[in-house]
Structure formats: C-alpha cells, structure tokens
Coordinates of C-alpha atoms and ligand atoms in Angstrom, one line a residue:
X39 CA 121.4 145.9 220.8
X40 CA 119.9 147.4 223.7
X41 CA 117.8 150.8 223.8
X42 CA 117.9 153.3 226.3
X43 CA 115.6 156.3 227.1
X44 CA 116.7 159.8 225.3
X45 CA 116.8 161.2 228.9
X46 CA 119.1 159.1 230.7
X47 CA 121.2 155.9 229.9
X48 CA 120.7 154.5 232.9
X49 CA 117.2 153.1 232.0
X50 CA 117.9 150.4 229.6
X51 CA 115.8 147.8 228.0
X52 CA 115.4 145.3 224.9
X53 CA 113.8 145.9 222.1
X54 CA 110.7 143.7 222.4
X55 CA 110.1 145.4 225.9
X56 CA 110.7 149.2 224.3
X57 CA 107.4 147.7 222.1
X58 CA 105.5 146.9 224.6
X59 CA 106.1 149.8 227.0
X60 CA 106.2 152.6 224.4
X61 CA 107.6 155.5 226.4
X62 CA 110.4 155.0 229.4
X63 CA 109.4 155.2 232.8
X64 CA 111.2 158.8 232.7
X65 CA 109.2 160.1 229.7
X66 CA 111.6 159.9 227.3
X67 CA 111.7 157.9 224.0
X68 CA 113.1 154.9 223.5
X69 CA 116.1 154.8 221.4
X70 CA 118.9 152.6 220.4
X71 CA 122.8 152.6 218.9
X72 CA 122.7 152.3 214.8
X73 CA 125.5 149.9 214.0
X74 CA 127.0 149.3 210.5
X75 CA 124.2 148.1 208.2
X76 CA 124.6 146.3 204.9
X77 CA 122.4 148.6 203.2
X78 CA 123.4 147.1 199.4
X79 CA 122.4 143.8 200.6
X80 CA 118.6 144.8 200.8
X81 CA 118.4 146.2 197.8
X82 CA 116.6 144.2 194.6
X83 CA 114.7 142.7 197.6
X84 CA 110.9 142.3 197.6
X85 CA 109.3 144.7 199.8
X86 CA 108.5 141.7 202.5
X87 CA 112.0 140.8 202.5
X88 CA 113.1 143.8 202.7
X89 CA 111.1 144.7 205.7
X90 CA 112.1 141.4 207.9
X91 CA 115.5 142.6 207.5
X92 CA 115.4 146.1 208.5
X93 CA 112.9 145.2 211.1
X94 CA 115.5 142.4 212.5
X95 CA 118.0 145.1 212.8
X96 CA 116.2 147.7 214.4
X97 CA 114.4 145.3 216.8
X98 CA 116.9 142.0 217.3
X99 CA 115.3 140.5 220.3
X100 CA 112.0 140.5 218.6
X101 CA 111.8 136.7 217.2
X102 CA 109.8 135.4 214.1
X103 CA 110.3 138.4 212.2
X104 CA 109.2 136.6 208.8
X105 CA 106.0 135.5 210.1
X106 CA 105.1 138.4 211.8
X107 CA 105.8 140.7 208.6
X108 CA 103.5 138.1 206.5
X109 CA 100.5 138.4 209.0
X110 CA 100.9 142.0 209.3
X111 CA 101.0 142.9 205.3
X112 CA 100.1 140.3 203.1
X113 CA 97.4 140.5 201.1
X114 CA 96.4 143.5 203.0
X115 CA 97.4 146.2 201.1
X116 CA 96.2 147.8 197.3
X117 CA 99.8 146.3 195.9
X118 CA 102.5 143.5 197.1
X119 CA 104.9 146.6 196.7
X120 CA 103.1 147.8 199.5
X121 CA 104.8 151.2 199.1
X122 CA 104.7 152.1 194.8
X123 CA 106.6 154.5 193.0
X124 CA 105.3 157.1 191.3
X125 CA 106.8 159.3 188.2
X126 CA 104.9 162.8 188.2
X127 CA 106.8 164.8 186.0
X128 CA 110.8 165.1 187.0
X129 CA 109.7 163.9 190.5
X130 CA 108.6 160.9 192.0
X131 CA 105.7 160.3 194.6
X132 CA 106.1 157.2 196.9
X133 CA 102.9 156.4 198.0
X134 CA 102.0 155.6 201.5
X135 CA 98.4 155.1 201.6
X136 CA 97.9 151.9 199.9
X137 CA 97.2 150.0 203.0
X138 CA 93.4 149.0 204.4
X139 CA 92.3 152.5 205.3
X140 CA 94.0 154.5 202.2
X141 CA 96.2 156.5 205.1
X142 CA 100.4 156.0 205.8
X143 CA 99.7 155.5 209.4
X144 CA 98.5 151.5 207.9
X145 CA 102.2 150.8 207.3
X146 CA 102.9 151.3 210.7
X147 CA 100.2 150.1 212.8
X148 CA 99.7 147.0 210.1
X149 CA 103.3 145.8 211.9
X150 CA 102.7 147.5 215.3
X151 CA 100.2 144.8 216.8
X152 CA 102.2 141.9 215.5
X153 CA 105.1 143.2 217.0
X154 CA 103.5 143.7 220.5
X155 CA 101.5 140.1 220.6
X156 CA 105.1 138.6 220.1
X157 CA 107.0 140.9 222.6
X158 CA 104.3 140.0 225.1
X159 CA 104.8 136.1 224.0
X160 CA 108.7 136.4 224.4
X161 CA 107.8 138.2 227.9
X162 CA 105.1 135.9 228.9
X163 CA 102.6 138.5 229.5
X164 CA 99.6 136.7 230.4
X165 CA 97.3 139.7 230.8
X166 CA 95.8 140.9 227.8
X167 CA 96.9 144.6 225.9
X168 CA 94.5 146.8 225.7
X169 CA 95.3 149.7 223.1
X170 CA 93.3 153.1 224.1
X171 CA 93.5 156.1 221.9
X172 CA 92.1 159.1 221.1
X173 CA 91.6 160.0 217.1
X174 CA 90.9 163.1 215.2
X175 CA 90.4 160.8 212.6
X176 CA 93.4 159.3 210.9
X177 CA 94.9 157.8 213.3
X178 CA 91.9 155.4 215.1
X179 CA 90.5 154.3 211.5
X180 CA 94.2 152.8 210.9
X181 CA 94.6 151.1 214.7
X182 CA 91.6 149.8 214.5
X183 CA 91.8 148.0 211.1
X184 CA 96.0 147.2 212.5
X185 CA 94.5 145.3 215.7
X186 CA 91.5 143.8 214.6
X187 CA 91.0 140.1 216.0
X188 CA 94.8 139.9 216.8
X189 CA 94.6 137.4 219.6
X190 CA 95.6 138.8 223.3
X191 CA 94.6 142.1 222.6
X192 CA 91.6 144.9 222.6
X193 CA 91.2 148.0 221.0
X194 CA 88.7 151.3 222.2
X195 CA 89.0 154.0 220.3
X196 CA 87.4 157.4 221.0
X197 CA 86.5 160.3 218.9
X198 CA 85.3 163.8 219.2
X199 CA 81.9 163.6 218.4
X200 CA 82.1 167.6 216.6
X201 CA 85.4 166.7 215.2
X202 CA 85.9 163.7 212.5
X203 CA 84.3 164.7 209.1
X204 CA 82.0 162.5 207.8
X205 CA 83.6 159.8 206.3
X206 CA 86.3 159.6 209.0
X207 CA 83.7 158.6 211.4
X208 CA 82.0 156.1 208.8
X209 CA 85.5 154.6 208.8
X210 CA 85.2 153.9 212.3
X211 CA 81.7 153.1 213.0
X212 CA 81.4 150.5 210.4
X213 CA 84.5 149.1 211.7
X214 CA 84.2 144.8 212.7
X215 CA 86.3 142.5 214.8
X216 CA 85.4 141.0 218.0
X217 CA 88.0 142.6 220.0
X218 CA 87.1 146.6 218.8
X219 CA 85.5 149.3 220.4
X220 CA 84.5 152.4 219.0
X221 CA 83.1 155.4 220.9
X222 CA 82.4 159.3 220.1
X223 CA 82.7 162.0 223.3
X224 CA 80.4 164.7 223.1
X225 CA 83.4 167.6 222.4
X226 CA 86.6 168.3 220.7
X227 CA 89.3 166.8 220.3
X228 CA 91.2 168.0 223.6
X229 CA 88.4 166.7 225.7
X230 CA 88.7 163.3 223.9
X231 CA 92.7 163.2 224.3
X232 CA 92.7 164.9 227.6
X233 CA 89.9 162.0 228.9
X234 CA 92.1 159.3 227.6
X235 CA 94.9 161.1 229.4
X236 CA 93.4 160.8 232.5
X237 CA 92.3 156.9 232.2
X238 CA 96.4 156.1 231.6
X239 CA 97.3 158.6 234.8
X240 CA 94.6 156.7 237.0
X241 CA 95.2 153.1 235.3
X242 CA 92.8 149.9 235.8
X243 CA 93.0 147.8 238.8
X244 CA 94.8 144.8 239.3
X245 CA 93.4 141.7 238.3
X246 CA 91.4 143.3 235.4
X247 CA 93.0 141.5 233.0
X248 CA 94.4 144.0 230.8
X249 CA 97.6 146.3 230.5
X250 CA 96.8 149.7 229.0
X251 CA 99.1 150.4 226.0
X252 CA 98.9 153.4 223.5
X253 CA 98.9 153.1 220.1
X254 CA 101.1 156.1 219.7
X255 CA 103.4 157.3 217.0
X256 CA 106.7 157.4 220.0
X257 CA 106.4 154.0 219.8
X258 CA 109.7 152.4 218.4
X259 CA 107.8 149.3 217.2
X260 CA 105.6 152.5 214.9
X261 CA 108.5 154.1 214.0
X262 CA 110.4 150.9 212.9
X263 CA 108.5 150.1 210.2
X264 CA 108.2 153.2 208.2
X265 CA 112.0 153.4 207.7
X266 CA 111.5 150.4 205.1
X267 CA 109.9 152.3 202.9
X268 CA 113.0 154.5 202.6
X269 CA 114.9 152.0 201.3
X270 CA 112.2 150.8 199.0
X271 CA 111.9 153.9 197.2
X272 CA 115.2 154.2 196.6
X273 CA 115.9 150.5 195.5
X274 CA 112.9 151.0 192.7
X275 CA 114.4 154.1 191.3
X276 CA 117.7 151.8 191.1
X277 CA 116.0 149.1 189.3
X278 CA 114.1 151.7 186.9
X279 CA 117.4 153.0 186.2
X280 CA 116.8 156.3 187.3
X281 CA 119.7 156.7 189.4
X282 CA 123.2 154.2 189.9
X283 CA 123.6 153.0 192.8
X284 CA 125.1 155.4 195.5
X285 CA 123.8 158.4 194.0
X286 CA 122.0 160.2 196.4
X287 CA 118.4 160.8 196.5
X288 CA 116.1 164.1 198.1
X289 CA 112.9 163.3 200.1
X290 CA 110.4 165.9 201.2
X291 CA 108.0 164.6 203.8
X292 CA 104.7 166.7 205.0
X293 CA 105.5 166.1 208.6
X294 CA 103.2 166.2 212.1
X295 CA 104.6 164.2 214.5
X296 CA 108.3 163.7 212.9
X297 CA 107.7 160.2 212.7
X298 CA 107.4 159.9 209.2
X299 CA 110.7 162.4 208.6
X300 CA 112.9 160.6 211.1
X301 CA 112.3 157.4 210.0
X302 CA 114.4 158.9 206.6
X303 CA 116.8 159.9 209.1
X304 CA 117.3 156.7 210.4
X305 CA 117.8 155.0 207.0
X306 CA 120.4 157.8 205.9
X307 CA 122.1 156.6 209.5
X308 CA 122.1 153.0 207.9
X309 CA 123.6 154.2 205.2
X310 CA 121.2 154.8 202.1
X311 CA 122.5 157.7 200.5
X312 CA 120.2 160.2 201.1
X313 CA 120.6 163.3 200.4
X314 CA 118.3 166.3 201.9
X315 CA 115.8 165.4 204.1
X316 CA 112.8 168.4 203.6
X317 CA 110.6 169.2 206.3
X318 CA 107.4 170.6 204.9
X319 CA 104.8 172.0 207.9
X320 CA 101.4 173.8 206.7
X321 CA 100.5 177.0 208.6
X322 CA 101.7 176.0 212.2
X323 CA 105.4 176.5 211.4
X324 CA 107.0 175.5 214.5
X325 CA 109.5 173.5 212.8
X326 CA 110.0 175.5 210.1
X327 CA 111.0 177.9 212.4
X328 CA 113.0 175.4 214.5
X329 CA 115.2 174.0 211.8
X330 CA 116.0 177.6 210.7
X331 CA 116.4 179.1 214.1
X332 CA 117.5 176.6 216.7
X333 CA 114.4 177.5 218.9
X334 CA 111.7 175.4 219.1
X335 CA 108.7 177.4 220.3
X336 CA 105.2 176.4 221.3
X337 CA 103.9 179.6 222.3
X338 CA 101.8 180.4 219.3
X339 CA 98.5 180.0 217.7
X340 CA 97.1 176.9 217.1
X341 CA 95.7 177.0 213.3
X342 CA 93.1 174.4 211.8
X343 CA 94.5 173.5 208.2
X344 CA 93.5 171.7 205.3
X345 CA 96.1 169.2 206.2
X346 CA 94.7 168.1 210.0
X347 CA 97.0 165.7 210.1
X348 CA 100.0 168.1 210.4
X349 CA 97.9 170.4 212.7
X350 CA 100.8 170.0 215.8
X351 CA 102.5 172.2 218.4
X352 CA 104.5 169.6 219.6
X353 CA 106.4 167.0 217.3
X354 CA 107.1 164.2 220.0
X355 CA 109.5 162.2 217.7
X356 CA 111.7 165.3 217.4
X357 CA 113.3 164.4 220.6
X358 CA 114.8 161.3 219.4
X359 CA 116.4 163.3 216.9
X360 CA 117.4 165.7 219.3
X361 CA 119.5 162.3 221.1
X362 CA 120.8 161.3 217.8
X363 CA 122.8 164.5 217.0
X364 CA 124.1 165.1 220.9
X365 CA 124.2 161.4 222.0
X366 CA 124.0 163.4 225.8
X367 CA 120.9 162.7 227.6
X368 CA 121.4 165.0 230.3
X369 CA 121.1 167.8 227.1
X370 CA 118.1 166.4 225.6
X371 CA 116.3 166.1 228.9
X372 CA 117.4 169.8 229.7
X373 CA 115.6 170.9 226.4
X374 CA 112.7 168.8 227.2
X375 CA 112.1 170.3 230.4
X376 CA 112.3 173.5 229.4
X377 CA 109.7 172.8 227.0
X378 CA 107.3 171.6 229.7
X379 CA 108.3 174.1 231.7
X380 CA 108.3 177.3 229.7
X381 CA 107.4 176.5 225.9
X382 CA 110.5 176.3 224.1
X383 CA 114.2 175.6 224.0
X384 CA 117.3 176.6 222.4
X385 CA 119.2 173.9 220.6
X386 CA 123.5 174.5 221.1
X387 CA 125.4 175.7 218.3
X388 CA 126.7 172.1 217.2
X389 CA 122.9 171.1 217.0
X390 CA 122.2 173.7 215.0
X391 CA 125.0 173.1 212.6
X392 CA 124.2 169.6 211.9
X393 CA 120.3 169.6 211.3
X394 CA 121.6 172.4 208.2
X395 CA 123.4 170.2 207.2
X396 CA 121.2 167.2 207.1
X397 CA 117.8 169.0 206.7
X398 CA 115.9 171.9 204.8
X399 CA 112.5 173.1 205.5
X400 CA 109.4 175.3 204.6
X401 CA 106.0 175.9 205.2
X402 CA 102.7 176.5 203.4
X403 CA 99.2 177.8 203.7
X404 CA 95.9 176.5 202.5
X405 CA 95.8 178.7 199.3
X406 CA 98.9 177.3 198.9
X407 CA 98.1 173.8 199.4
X408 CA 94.9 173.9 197.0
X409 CA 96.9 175.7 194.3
X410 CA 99.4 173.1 194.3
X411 CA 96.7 170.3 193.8
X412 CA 94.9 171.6 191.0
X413 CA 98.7 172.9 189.2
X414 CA 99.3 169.2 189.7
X415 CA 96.3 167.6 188.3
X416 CA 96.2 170.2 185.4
X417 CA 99.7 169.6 184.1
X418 CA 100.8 166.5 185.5
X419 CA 97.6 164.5 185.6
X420 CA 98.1 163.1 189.0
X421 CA 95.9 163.7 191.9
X422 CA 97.1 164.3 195.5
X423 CA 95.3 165.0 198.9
X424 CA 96.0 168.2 201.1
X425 CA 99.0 166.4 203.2
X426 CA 101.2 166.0 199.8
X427 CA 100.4 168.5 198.4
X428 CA 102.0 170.8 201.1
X429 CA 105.0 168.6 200.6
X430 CA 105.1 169.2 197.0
X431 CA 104.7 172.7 197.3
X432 CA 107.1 173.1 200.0
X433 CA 110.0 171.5 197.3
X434 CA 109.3 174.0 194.8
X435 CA 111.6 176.5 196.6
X436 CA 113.9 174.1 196.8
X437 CA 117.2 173.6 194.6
X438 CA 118.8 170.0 194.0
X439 CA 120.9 168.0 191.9
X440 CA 119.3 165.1 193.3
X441 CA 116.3 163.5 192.2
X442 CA 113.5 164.3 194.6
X443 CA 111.1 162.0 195.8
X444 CA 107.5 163.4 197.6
X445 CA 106.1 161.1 200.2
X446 CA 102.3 161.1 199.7
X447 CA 100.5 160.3 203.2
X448 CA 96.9 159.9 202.2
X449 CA 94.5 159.0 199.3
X450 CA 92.9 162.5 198.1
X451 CA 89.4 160.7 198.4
X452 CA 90.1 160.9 202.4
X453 CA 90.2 165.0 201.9
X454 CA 87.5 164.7 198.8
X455 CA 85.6 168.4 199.6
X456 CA 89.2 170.4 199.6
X457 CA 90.7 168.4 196.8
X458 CA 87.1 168.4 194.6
X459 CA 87.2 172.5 195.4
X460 CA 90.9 173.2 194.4
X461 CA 90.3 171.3 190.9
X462 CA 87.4 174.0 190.9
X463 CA 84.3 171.9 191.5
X464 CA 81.5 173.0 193.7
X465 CA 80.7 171.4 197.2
X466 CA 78.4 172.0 199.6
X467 CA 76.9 168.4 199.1
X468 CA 77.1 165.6 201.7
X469 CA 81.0 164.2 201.9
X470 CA 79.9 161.1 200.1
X471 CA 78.3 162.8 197.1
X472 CA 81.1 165.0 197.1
X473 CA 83.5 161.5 196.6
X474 CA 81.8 160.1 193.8
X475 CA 81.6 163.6 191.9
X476 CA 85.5 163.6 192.4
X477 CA 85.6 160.1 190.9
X478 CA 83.5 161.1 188.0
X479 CA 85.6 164.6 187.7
X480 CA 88.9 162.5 187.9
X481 CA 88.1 159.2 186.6
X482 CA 91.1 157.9 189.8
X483 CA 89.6 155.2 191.4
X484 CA 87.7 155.5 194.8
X485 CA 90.2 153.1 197.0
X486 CA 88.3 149.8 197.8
X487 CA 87.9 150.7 201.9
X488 CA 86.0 153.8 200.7
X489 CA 84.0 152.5 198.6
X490 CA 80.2 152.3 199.6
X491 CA 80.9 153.2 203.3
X492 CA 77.8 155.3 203.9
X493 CA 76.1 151.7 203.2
X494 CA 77.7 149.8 205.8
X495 CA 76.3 148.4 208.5
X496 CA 77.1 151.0 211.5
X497 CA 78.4 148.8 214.3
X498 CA 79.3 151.3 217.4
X499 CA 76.4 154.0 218.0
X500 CA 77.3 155.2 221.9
X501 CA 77.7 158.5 222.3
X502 CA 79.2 159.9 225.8
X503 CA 80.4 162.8 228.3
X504 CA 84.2 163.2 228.7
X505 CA 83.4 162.3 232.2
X506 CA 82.2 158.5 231.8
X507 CA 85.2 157.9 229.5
X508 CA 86.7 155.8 232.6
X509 CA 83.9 154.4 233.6
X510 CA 83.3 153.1 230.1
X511 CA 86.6 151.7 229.9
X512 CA 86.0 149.8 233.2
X513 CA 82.7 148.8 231.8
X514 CA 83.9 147.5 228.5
X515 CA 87.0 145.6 230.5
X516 CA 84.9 144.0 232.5
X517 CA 82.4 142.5 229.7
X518 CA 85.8 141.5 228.1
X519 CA 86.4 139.2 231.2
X520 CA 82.9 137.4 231.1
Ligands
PLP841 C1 100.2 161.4 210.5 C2 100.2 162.1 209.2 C3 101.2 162.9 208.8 C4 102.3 163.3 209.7 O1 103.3 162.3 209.9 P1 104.3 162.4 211.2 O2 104.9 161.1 211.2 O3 103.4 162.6 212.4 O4 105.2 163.5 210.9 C5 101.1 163.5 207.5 N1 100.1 163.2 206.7 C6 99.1 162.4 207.1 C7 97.9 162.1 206.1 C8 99.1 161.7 208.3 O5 98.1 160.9 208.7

C-alpha cells in the first residue's frame, strides 16, 4: 500500500517512511488508499490483537507489528483493555485516558516511538531521532512518558513557563529516562511553539548525530493507532449484547486537532458500521461552523476554554479528510492555500454534501461544560473532565436511533479546580489540595501517575529565553554525543 501526500500524487512513499518523516516534503499529509478490510474478523479479539491487525493494515511495510504493539502497551496502561467501556445511563463512555499519564494522547504516542525506532531499523537510519516539541501541557507529559529510554532516540520538550497549570508541569518535571529533556521558556505558549518552529526551519548541522522529528498529531504513525479503539468499542458493546452485530453505532468526539474524529472516519471507511460521527468544539467553533457551512474560517477570536485541549484555529488532520471525500489533490491543495493565504476556504458543493451525510456537529461554552459535569455526577454518578464533558453536552441536541458512544479524552483529576468547582466545591487552594479534596468529595480514585506528584523528585529545573531555545538544543545534542 503506498501513501501519497494530500497535495499531490506525485510524491509517494511507504508507510514506515510516512512515520518517520511525518509531513511530505510539500506540506501536505500523508495519506493512503483504504482497501477492503475484514472488519468481522477483528472482532472478539483482545485489544493487542486487535491492534497488530489494524496497525498491519494501515502500515504494511512496518515489520514486527506483534512485538512492537507488546513493548508499546503492555503492562503500561490502568487495564489490558487498554480502552474500557463505560455504561452511564443510556450512553456509553469509552475511555481514553487509561494510559501512563491519565490523557488519550498515551494511546497514540505509547505506539508512535515504537513505530519510528523500527521504520528507522527497516531504513537503516544510523543517526539518532530526536523528537522536539512544544507543550501546553497535554501533549509533552504523554511524549515524554511514549519515548522514554526507547533506544536510538531523544526527547526535549519545552513549555511555556506562564502557561502549564500546576500539575501539568509536575508531570513533566518529575519526568525520568536517560534520553529526556525537559525545559520551560519564559512566555506563552506561541513563543514556545513559534521557538521550536524556528529550530526545525534552521535544522542541526550535519554530522550531529541526530534527525529532528516532531512528535505531532499529522503523523500517520499517531493517527494509526487511535482508529483501534473504534473498533474496540464497538466489539465490547457486541459482546455485552448491547447491539447485534452490524447495527450501527453513534460516537461523539470532543475534537482539537481532528485526529481523534478522523480516526472514527477511518474505521467507518474499513467498514465498522458507524453511524454519525459528532463533532463537538467548545467556544472556538470553527468547525462547528465548517461542517454546517462549507467555510472553514480562521479569522476569529482566539478564546481560552475550560477544555485547552480543544483551544484550536486550525484542525491540521482536517485536511486528510478533505483528500478522502475529493480524492483530487490539486483541490485540497487549492483549499489549503487559500487558508495560508487569506484564512479560509470554501469546500465545493459535493464536499459539502458528503460530510452531512457522514457528520453532525455542535459547540459549547464553559457554563455549558461545568453544568454538564455536575448533571452528570448528580444523576448518573460518573465523573468526567472538561474535554468530555463538552462531548456529552454537545450529544444532547442530538437525535438517534443508535446507541451513542462519548469518547472521554482525559481523567477529571487532570482539570481537578474546574471539575471540583462545577460539582459546587470551593477552590482557590493549591492544584494539589484541590485533587485530594475532589478524591475525598468523589470517592473516584486519583489515577496512579497523579498520585503524590508534588513529592517527586523534580528532575529538569532550567528555565530560558525564547531566544537560546536553539542554542540549547545544540547544547543538549552535543552532550548527547560525548
Ligand atoms: C488532544 C486532545 C483532544 C483533541 O483531540 P484531537 O485529536 O486533536 O481532535 C481532546 N481532549 C483532550 C483531553 C486532548 O488532549
């Protein structure tokens, strides 16, 4: 199966080198043909199973698919479903943020550096990779804990120093492995990102030893992975007996990037009967206004949310999905240019037509969002974080035959002051305090990677300008080589 960039066919490559390079050389997205798939057949599987096979088909060239799956999520995450179920009331939550740092970017960067160290084996790669990124929280926690001591590769992750909350950063500063780096810039977080920015554009010299690679959610070896648990889902409410096979199943997804969304996409593609995919946004709207409208428009406000983590402008993964329902690259490279060049685009007609057929959307604010938590918790008894609980609310105005499954994309205890404060408690106290009270409220567990973090041992301390973010970098590399 080859893959080609969204933008033009002409640039072609293999799978295990679409993993390794993350974007094309044009800028567009990797992206491949999705042939028949014998969807049944994975189904009953164990979740390890059923991840080598989807992964196998998705990624062909990429050898040793069992081992890699077994290093990347065995014994790593809260269950061996990986992914559990979750009846809450007539719905059902799928849960994403059982992995090391109680967040759903684990199931993606758990796979992500196994997948690279073996594309760079197959390719015979001798430098070594070294992952830079830029966090506003999530994000760096999960790439760190993904890449950790995974041989032939090195991780630096910077954060905005006014920016992370409080345990975020504890997350990352407590973080071990002898291949990790972890730095705060004095700034936000579009001094961080635009610094890292700047270190891909200018690159390292030759001979350093290392190849700069980004840990970033276009990444098909990121997106892979997160279309298993698609298929998981659904296979548990089969075996529960909750629906017969073939029936088709809703998912609403609270969605940043699109990553999370498309990778439902993708499995409907393959043949699981989905349903409706839902696209739930917070306050910035921009694709609740896209899927209605046709025009996706970045000239608005930018508005800090609850929900941080769905706090974009731009949804990068959109593009892929923009190939999939055109197939013409000369299109999709129109509409991205556009976008560079004047801040939107205007999806044709036959566009339009399909994502209403395959999609519905909404949007909701923080009042909203905190509402919806305590609602939840009072009737239902379940607790959910900011991110699913947009998602949840979002599928209230939403009619279906189908049952309806909420993808939940991080532990409340990762959002403890705005979850604590929509069940009505008081805050004010340090994040910590404000953890345990939750716990004690609640009586949920505090997830094992949360536990006791302000006692850690803090492990990175350096604090620097956005300016001596290269220079750091070269630094760092060339202790590395000694
Ligand atoms: C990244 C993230 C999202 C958004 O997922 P996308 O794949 O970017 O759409 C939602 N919730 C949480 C908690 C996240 O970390």
């Amino acid at each position: 199966m080859k893959y080609q960039s969204t933008r033009s066919s002409q640039i072609t490559t293999s799978s295990a080198r679409a993993v390794l390079q993350g974007l094309a050389p044009d800028g567009g997205l990797y992206i491949s043909a999705l042939p028949t798939f014998d969807w049944e057949a994975v189904l009953g599987l164990d979740t390890l199973s059923m991840a080598e096979r989807i992964l196998s088909y998705l990624l062909p060239d990429v050898e040793n698919m069992p081992q890699l799956v077994q290093r990347a999520y065995r014994n790593r995450f809260e269950t061996e479903e990986l992914t559990p179920v979750v009846p809450v009331g007539d719905r059902f939550v799928l849960e994403l943020f059982r992995g090391p740092t109680s967040a759903f970017k684990d199931v993606a960067l758990s796979m992500l550096p196994q997948l690279i160290t073996q594309a760079k084996a197959q390719e015979q790669m001798e430098e070594e990779i070294l992952i830079l990124t830029a966090t506003s929280g999530d994000t760096g926690k999960a790439a760190l804990a993904g890449f950790r001591d995974v041989p032939g590769t090195k991780i630096i992750v910077f954060y905005p120093a006014e920016g992370v909350s409080a345990v975020q950063k504890a997350q990352m500063v407590t973080q071990e492995g002898s291949n990790v780096c972890v730095c705060a810039v004095r700034g936000n977080f579009d001094d961080t990102q635009s610094g890292v920015k700047a270190i891909f554009s200018a690159g390292v010299p030759e001979g350093c030893g290392v190849r700069l690679s980004s840990a970033n959610s276009i990444n098909i070896g990121r997106l892979a992975p997160q279309v298993v648990y698609y298929f998981k889902a659904y296979s548990d409410l089969l075996s529960r007996g909750r629906i017969w096979k073939g029936e088709k199943v809703d998912f609403v997804v609270p969605t940043g990037n699109f990553g999370d969304i498309l990778a439902g996409y993708y499995a409907k593609r393959m043949g699981l009967p989905v349903g409706t995919l839902i696209c739930a946004s917070n306050r910035n709207d921009v694709l609740t206004d896209f899927l209605r409208t046709g025009c996706y428009d970045r000239r608005r406000p930018f508005h800090k949310t609850l929900s941080p983590s769905m706090d974009i402008l731009v949804s990068s993964n959109l593009e892929r999905l923009l190939y999939l329902l055109c197939e013409d690259c000369e299109e999709v490279a129109a509409y991205m240019e556009q976008l560079k060049t004047e801040g939107f685009y205007q999806v044709s007609d036959t566009i339009l037509k399909k994502l209403h057929e395959e999609f519905a959307w909404g949007c909701c604010d923080d009042v909203q969002t905190k509402e919806t938590i305590g609602k939840v918790w009072k009737e239902q008894g379940y607790l959910m974080d900011t991110h699913t609980a947009v998602a949840w609310r979002v599928a209230e105005g939403f009619e279906t035959e189908h049952p309806l499954v909420v993808l939940s994309t991080a532990s409340p205890y990762k959002f403890p002051a705005a979850v604590l404060s929509a069940l009505g408690g008081g805050v004010g106290e340090d994040e910590f305090a404000v953890m345990n009270r939750l716990n004690a409220v609640t009586g949920v567990p505090i997830p094992l990677g949360l536990r006791g973090l302000e006692q850690k041992p803090v492990l990175h301390t350096q604090v620097i300008d956005r300016e001596d973010m290269q220079s750091f970098v070269l630094e760092k590399v060339a202790v590395w080589k000694e």
